[in-house]
Coordinates of C-alpha atoms and ligand atoms in Angstrom, one line a residue:
M8 CA 0.0 0.0 0.0
G9 CA 1.3 3.4 -1.0
F10 CA 1.0 6.9 0.3
F11 CA -1.0 9.9 -0.8
A12 CA 0.5 13.0 -2.3
D13 CA -0.9 16.4 -3.3
F14 CA 1.7 18.3 -5.3
H15 CA -0.2 21.5 -6.2
V16 CA -1.2 23.9 -3.4
H17 CA -0.7 27.6 -2.7
S18 CA 0.4 29.7 0.2
R19 CA -1.0 32.9 1.7
Y20 CA 1.1 34.8 -0.8
S21 CA -1.1 33.7 -3.7
R22 CA -4.2 35.8 -4.7
S23 CA -7.5 34.8 -3.1
T24 CA -6.0 32.4 -0.6
S25 CA -6.8 32.3 3.1
P26 CA -4.4 34.4 5.2
G27 CA -3.8 31.5 7.6
L28 CA -2.2 29.4 4.9
E29 CA 1.2 28.9 6.7
L30 CA 3.4 25.8 6.8
P31 CA 2.1 24.5 10.2
E32 CA -1.5 24.9 8.9
L33 CA -0.7 23.0 5.7
A34 CA 1.1 20.2 7.7
R35 CA -1.8 20.0 10.2
W36 CA -4.4 19.6 7.4
A37 CA -2.3 17.2 5.5
E38 CA -2.1 15.0 8.6
L39 CA -5.9 15.2 9.1
K40 CA -6.4 14.2 5.5
G41 CA -3.9 11.4 5.5
I42 CA -1.7 13.1 2.9
R43 CA 2.0 12.1 3.4
V44 CA 3.6 14.4 0.8
V45 CA 2.3 17.9 0.2
G46 CA 3.5 20.6 -2.1
S47 CA 5.1 23.7 -0.4
G48 CA 3.4 25.9 -3.0
D49 CA 4.7 29.3 -4.2
F50 CA 8.4 28.7 -3.8
T51 CA 9.1 31.5 -6.3
H52 CA 7.7 34.1 -3.9
P53 CA 10.7 35.7 -2.0
A54 CA 8.9 36.0 1.4
W55 CA 7.4 32.5 1.2
F56 CA 10.8 31.1 0.2
R57 CA 12.2 32.7 3.4
D58 CA 9.5 30.9 5.4
L59 CA 10.4 27.7 3.7
E60 CA 14.1 28.1 4.6
A61 CA 13.3 29.0 8.1
G62 CA 10.5 26.5 8.7
L63 CA 11.7 23.3 7.0
A64 CA 14.3 21.0 8.5
D65 CA 17.4 20.2 6.5
S66 CA 17.0 17.2 4.3
A67 CA 19.1 15.2 1.9
S68 CA 16.1 13.3 0.5
G69 CA 14.5 16.4 -1.1
L70 CA 11.4 16.0 1.0
F71 CA 11.1 18.2 4.1
A72 CA 9.7 17.9 7.6
L73 CA 8.7 20.9 9.6
K74 CA 11.5 21.9 12.0
K75 CA 9.2 22.1 15.0
D76 CA 7.1 19.1 14.4
H77 CA 7.3 15.3 14.8
G78 CA 4.5 14.5 12.4
S79 CA 4.8 12.3 9.4
V80 CA 4.0 14.9 6.7
R81 CA 6.7 15.8 4.2
F82 CA 6.9 18.8 2.0
I83 CA 8.0 18.7 -1.6
L84 CA 9.1 22.1 -3.0
S85 CA 6.5 23.2 -5.5
S86 CA 5.4 26.4 -7.3
E87 CA 2.9 27.3 -10.0
I88 CA 3.9 29.8 -12.6
S89 CA 1.6 31.6 -15.0
L90 CA 3.0 32.3 -18.4
I91 CA 1.4 34.9 -20.7
Y92 CA 3.0 35.3 -24.1
K93 CA 2.3 35.5 -27.8
K94 CA 3.1 32.7 -30.1
G95 CA 1.9 32.1 -33.7
G96 CA -0.1 35.3 -33.6
K97 CA -2.1 34.3 -30.5
V98 CA -1.9 35.1 -26.9
R99 CA -1.2 32.0 -24.8
K100 CA -1.8 31.7 -21.1
V101 CA -0.3 28.5 -19.7
H102 CA 0.1 27.4 -16.1
L103 CA 3.0 25.2 -15.2
L104 CA 3.6 23.4 -11.9
L105 CA 7.3 23.0 -10.9
L106 CA 8.7 20.5 -8.5
A107 CA 12.2 21.1 -7.3
P108 CA 14.7 18.8 -5.6
S109 CA 16.4 21.2 -3.2
L110 CA 16.3 24.6 -1.6
A111 CA 19.6 25.4 -3.4
A112 CA 17.9 24.7 -6.8
V113 CA 15.0 26.9 -5.8
E114 CA 17.3 29.7 -4.8
K115 CA 19.0 29.6 -8.2
I116 CA 15.6 29.4 -10.1
N117 CA 14.3 32.4 -8.1
A118 CA 17.5 34.4 -8.7
S119 CA 17.3 33.7 -12.5
L120 CA 13.6 34.4 -12.9
G121 CA 13.8 37.3 -10.5
R122 CA 16.2 39.2 -12.7
R123 CA 13.5 39.6 -15.4
F124 CA 10.2 39.2 -13.7
N125 CA 8.4 40.4 -10.6
L126 CA 8.2 37.4 -8.3
R127 CA 6.9 39.5 -5.4
A128 CA 3.5 40.4 -6.8
D129 CA 1.9 37.0 -6.4
G130 CA 2.6 33.5 -5.1
R131 CA 1.8 32.4 -8.6
P132 CA 3.9 34.9 -10.6
I133 CA 3.1 36.0 -14.1
L134 CA 6.0 35.6 -16.4
G135 CA 6.1 37.0 -19.9
A136 CA 8.0 34.1 -21.4
S137 CA 7.2 31.0 -23.3
A138 CA 6.8 27.6 -21.7
R139 CA 9.6 26.4 -24.0
D140 CA 12.1 29.1 -22.9
I141 CA 11.2 28.8 -19.2
S142 CA 11.7 25.1 -19.4
A143 CA 15.1 25.6 -20.9
E144 CA 16.0 28.1 -18.3
V145 CA 14.9 26.0 -15.3
L146 CA 16.3 22.7 -16.6
A147 CA 19.7 24.3 -17.2
I148 CA 19.8 25.2 -13.5
D149 CA 18.8 21.7 -12.4
D150 CA 17.7 19.0 -14.8
R151 CA 15.9 17.1 -12.0
V152 CA 13.2 19.8 -11.8
L153 CA 9.8 18.4 -12.9
I154 CA 7.7 20.6 -15.2
I155 CA 4.1 19.7 -15.2
P156 CA 1.4 21.5 -17.2
A157 CA -1.3 22.4 -14.7
H158 CA -5.1 21.7 -15.1
I159 CA -4.4 21.2 -18.8
W160 CA -7.9 21.7 -20.1
T161 CA -9.3 24.8 -18.3
P162 CA -10.4 27.4 -20.8
W163 CA -8.5 30.5 -19.7
F164 CA -5.2 29.5 -18.3
S165 CA -4.0 26.1 -19.5
L166 CA -1.9 24.4 -22.1
L167 CA -4.8 22.8 -24.0
G168 CA -7.5 25.4 -22.9
S169 CA -10.0 26.5 -25.5
R170 CA -9.2 30.2 -25.0
S171 CA -5.6 30.1 -24.0
G172 CA -3.6 27.1 -25.2
F173 CA -2.3 24.9 -27.9
D174 CA -3.6 21.7 -29.5
S175 CA -0.7 19.6 -28.3
L176 CA 2.2 19.7 -25.8
E177 CA 4.6 19.5 -28.7
D178 CA 3.3 22.8 -30.2
C179 CA 4.0 24.4 -26.9
F180 CA 7.3 22.9 -25.7
E181 CA 8.9 22.2 -29.1
D182 CA 12.4 20.8 -28.6
Y183 CA 11.8 20.6 -24.8
S184 CA 8.8 18.3 -25.2
P185 CA 10.9 15.2 -24.3
Y186 CA 11.6 16.7 -20.9
I187 CA 7.9 16.9 -20.0
H188 CA 6.7 13.6 -18.4
A189 CA 3.4 14.4 -16.7
V190 CA 0.2 16.5 -17.0
E191 CA -2.3 17.5 -14.3
T192 CA -6.0 16.7 -15.0
G193 CA -7.5 19.7 -13.1
L194 CA -10.8 19.4 -11.1
S195 CA -13.1 19.5 -14.1
A196 CA -11.4 16.6 -16.0
D197 CA -10.8 13.0 -15.2
P198 CA -8.4 10.4 -16.7
P199 CA -10.8 8.9 -19.2
M200 CA -11.1 12.3 -20.9
L201 CA -7.3 12.4 -21.3
A202 CA -7.1 8.8 -22.5
R203 CA -9.0 9.6 -25.6
V204 CA -6.3 12.0 -26.9
S205 CA -3.6 9.9 -28.4
S206 CA -0.9 12.7 -28.2
L207 CA -1.3 12.6 -24.4
Q208 CA -0.7 8.8 -24.3
R209 CA 2.9 9.0 -23.2
F210 CA 2.3 11.4 -20.2
T211 CA 1.7 10.3 -16.6
V212 CA -1.6 11.7 -15.4
L213 CA -1.4 13.4 -12.0
S214 CA -4.3 14.9 -10.0
N215 CA -3.8 17.6 -7.3
S216 CA -6.0 19.9 -5.3
D217 CA -4.7 23.3 -6.4
A218 CA -5.9 24.2 -2.9
H219 CA -6.2 27.9 -1.9
S220 CA -7.1 26.9 1.6
A221 CA -5.7 24.1 3.8
Q222 CA -9.1 22.5 4.2
N223 CA -9.2 21.9 0.4
L224 CA -6.0 19.8 0.4
G225 CA -6.6 16.5 -1.3
R226 CA -9.6 17.4 -3.3
E227 CA -7.6 15.5 -5.8
A228 CA -4.5 13.5 -5.1
N229 CA -2.2 10.7 -6.1
E230 CA -1.3 7.4 -4.6
L231 CA 2.3 6.4 -5.0
D232 CA 4.3 3.5 -3.8
C233 CA 7.9 4.5 -4.0
P234 CA 10.8 5.6 -1.8
L235 CA 9.9 8.7 0.2
T236 CA 12.5 10.9 -1.5
F237 CA 12.3 13.5 -4.3
D238 CA 14.2 11.2 -6.6
G239 CA 11.8 8.3 -5.8
I240 CA 8.8 10.4 -6.6
A241 CA 10.4 11.8 -9.7
R242 CA 11.2 8.3 -11.0
A243 CA 7.6 7.2 -10.3
I244 CA 6.3 10.2 -12.2
R245 CA 8.7 9.9 -15.1
G246 CA 8.0 6.1 -15.4
G247 CA 4.2 6.4 -15.0
E248 CA 4.4 4.2 -11.9
I249 CA 1.5 5.8 -10.1
V250 CA -0.7 3.4 -8.0
R251 CA -3.8 5.5 -8.8
T252 CA -5.2 9.0 -8.8
I253 CA -8.0 10.3 -6.6
E254 CA -10.4 12.4 -8.6
F255 CA -13.1 14.9 -8.1
F256 CA -16.2 13.9 -10.0
P257 CA -15.3 16.1 -13.0
E258 CA -18.9 17.5 -13.2
E259 CA -18.2 19.3 -9.9
G260 CA -15.4 21.3 -11.4
K261 CA -16.0 24.9 -12.4
Y262 CA -15.4 24.3 -16.1
H263 CA -16.9 21.0 -17.0
H264 CA -19.8 22.1 -19.3
D265 CA -20.0 25.2 -21.5
G266 CA -21.9 28.3 -20.7
H267 CA -22.2 31.9 -19.5
R268 CA -22.2 32.6 -15.8
Q269 CA -23.8 36.0 -16.3
C270 CA -26.5 34.6 -18.5
G271 CA -27.2 31.6 -16.3
I272 CA -26.7 29.4 -19.3
S273 CA -25.1 25.9 -18.9
L274 CA -24.9 23.5 -21.8
P275 CA -23.4 20.1 -22.6
P276 CA -21.1 20.0 -25.7
A277 CA -23.8 18.6 -28.0
A278 CA -26.1 21.5 -27.3
T279 CA -23.3 24.0 -27.7
R280 CA -22.4 22.5 -31.1
K281 CA -26.1 22.8 -32.2
L282 CA -26.0 26.5 -31.2
G283 CA -22.7 27.0 -33.1
G284 CA -21.0 27.9 -29.8
I285 CA -23.1 31.1 -29.4
C286 CA -24.9 31.9 -26.2
P287 CA -28.7 31.9 -26.8
A288 CA -29.2 34.7 -24.2
C289 CA -26.6 37.3 -25.2
G290 CA -25.4 36.2 -28.6
K291 CA -21.7 36.1 -27.6
P292 CA -19.4 33.1 -27.8
L293 CA -19.9 30.7 -24.9
T294 CA -17.1 29.8 -22.6
L295 CA -16.2 26.3 -23.8
G296 CA -15.6 23.9 -20.9
V297 CA -13.3 21.0 -20.5
L298 CA -15.6 18.4 -21.8
Y299 CA -16.1 20.3 -25.1
R300 CA -12.3 20.8 -25.5
A301 CA -11.6 17.2 -24.7
G302 CA -14.1 16.2 -27.3
E303 CA -12.4 18.4 -29.9
L304 CA -9.0 16.8 -29.3
A305 CA -10.2 13.2 -28.8
D306 CA -9.1 10.9 -31.6
R307 CA -9.6 7.4 -30.2
E308 CA -11.4 5.2 -27.8
A309 CA -9.1 4.1 -25.0
E310 CA -9.1 3.6 -21.2
P311 CA -6.7 5.1 -18.8
R312 CA -3.6 3.0 -18.0
V313 CA -3.5 4.0 -14.3
P314 CA -6.5 3.2 -12.1
F315 CA -8.4 6.1 -10.5
S316 CA -11.1 6.6 -7.8
Y317 CA -13.6 9.3 -7.5
Q318 CA -13.8 10.9 -4.1
I319 CA -16.0 13.4 -2.3
P320 CA -14.5 15.3 0.6
L321 CA -15.6 14.0 3.9
K322 CA -17.1 17.3 5.1
Q323 CA -19.2 17.3 1.9
V324 CA -20.4 13.8 2.6
L325 CA -21.3 14.7 6.2
S326 CA -23.0 17.9 5.0
Q327 CA -25.3 15.7 2.9
I328 CA -26.2 13.1 5.5
M329 CA -26.6 15.7 8.3
A330 CA -28.5 18.1 6.0
C331 CA -26.5 21.1 7.1
G332 CA -23.8 23.3 5.7
E333 CA -20.4 22.0 4.8
N334 CA -18.8 24.8 6.9
S335 CA -21.3 24.5 9.8
K336 CA -20.1 23.9 13.3
K337 CA -22.1 20.6 13.5
V338 CA -20.3 19.2 10.4
S339 CA -17.0 20.4 11.7
Q340 CA -17.4 18.7 15.1
R341 CA -18.5 15.5 13.5
Y342 CA -15.6 15.6 11.1
F343 CA -13.0 15.9 13.9
S344 CA -14.7 13.3 16.1
L345 CA -14.7 10.8 13.2
I346 CA -11.1 11.4 12.5
D347 CA -10.3 10.9 16.2
R348 CA -12.1 7.6 16.1
L349 CA -11.5 6.2 12.7
G350 CA -8.3 7.8 11.4
A351 CA -7.4 10.2 8.6
E352 CA -9.9 11.4 6.0
F353 CA -8.4 9.5 3.1
H354 CA -8.2 6.3 5.3
I355 CA -11.9 6.6 6.0
L356 CA -12.9 7.4 2.5
Q357 CA -10.7 5.0 0.6
R358 CA -9.5 2.2 2.8
L359 CA -11.6 1.5 5.9
P360 CA -13.9 -1.5 5.4
L361 CA -17.6 -0.4 5.4
A362 CA -18.3 -2.8 8.3
E363 CA -16.0 -0.8 10.5
I364 CA -17.4 2.5 9.5
S365 CA -20.8 1.1 10.0
R366 CA -20.0 0.3 13.7
T367 CA -19.4 4.0 14.2
D368 CA -22.0 5.5 11.9
E369 CA -24.3 3.5 9.7
R370 CA -25.4 6.4 7.5
L371 CA -21.8 7.4 6.8
A372 CA -21.1 3.8 5.8
A373 CA -24.0 3.9 3.4
A374 CA -22.8 7.2 2.0
I375 CA -19.3 6.0 1.5
H376 CA -20.6 2.9 -0.1
A377 CA -22.5 5.0 -2.6
M378 CA -19.4 7.2 -3.2
R379 CA -17.1 4.2 -3.8
A380 CA -19.6 2.7 -6.2
N381 CA -19.9 6.1 -8.0
R382 CA -23.6 6.1 -7.2
V383 CA -24.1 9.9 -7.5
R384 CA -26.3 12.4 -9.2
R385 CA -24.4 15.1 -11.0
V386 CA -25.1 18.7 -11.9
A387 CA -22.2 19.9 -14.0
G388 CA -20.3 23.2 -13.4
Y389 CA -19.7 25.8 -16.1
D390 CA -18.0 29.1 -16.7
G391 CA -16.6 29.4 -13.2
V392 CA -19.6 28.0 -11.4
Y393 CA -19.0 24.8 -9.4
G394 CA -21.1 21.8 -10.1
K395 CA -22.9 19.7 -7.6
I396 CA -22.6 16.0 -6.7
V397 CA -25.3 14.4 -4.7
L398 CA -24.7 10.9 -3.2
D399 CA -27.5 8.6 -4.2
M400 CA -28.2 6.7 -1.0
K401 CA -31.7 5.6 -1.9
E402 CA -30.7 2.2 -3.2
P403 CA -30.9 -0.6 -0.7
R404 CA -27.7 -1.0 1.2
A405 CA -25.4 -3.9 0.3
V406 CA -25.6 -6.7 2.8
D407 CA -21.9 -7.3 2.9
F408 CA -21.1 -4.4 5.2
Ligands
ZN510 ZN1 -3.3 27.4 -12.2
ZN511 ZN1 -24.4 34.8 -22.6

């Protein structure tokens, strides 16, 4: 059995993140969730980098414990960069996730990028350079750095996005394409959508939370079974040796279907095609979601190579069975008492036998049974509006609890 890892998170220095997003807070929530390896986020930000240097214990493995902490969580140095540049007469907006093997490497990367770009303005800095050139620059500093196109389908800021990107990774990275080994699904997409695009076949599929608050850690994650070192993880990612990914139901993501938030219009791709991509309310082009874009690039029928499991965050599950808000005090109290009794959130959701959950809470066991069987009703998100996933617990419970 492996461990869970969430590589893409942010610190309080990124826009619209919670101000309490500090290292101890990330470590505390990773522990509650059962995530063993968590991204540091935002290593390009000078102030956050100082926090990393001050707060992380020395490590030869490339994974870092907190100095003042004896927990089992380890940080991997990560940052997301936002590239905005013109290529082939079009403006491209591409987000890349970087994973670095050491603080020394990060220091050099920051020094190099900091000479031309403002790294202070945002934990996720905007760089006016191409993905190809940034890859060349970063890999010349340390060729162990992993460069992973983030949430590759989202319309506005991603490598394959309908309004921002390219049609293939090769068009984007050119001669640096061979150095790219993995892509990130993003919340609105799942591995089957990627599997139908033959040019993505060679890439390892990763799933991460892109959390802007510590509570959202592990909305998506990866299970790996490899040495707990940077090189162990890098080898697993390069070789596609991931045990499985943990996925949001993609309909819950903010860009699954097409539509207009302002007009309250949400459409599946077939309906969008019938309308020629034009909003029936305002007559302007619709924001094409991830499913539409995946359909445009799909060129085959194929199944993902690596297994995956859909998961609904435990607080959301509790909110449904207790019929009160996800952020209510009642749900929160129940959440912490369950984790006290049964173990970390991922352990409860993914590994604990239903019979054991049932001894503590029968309705929770029924809900997790429904989740594990993908028995849910789905209302898809669109144009920045989150979708909704409702567990279908009406079916008779299985007797083998
Ligand atoms: Zn991003
Ligand atoms: Zn409209």
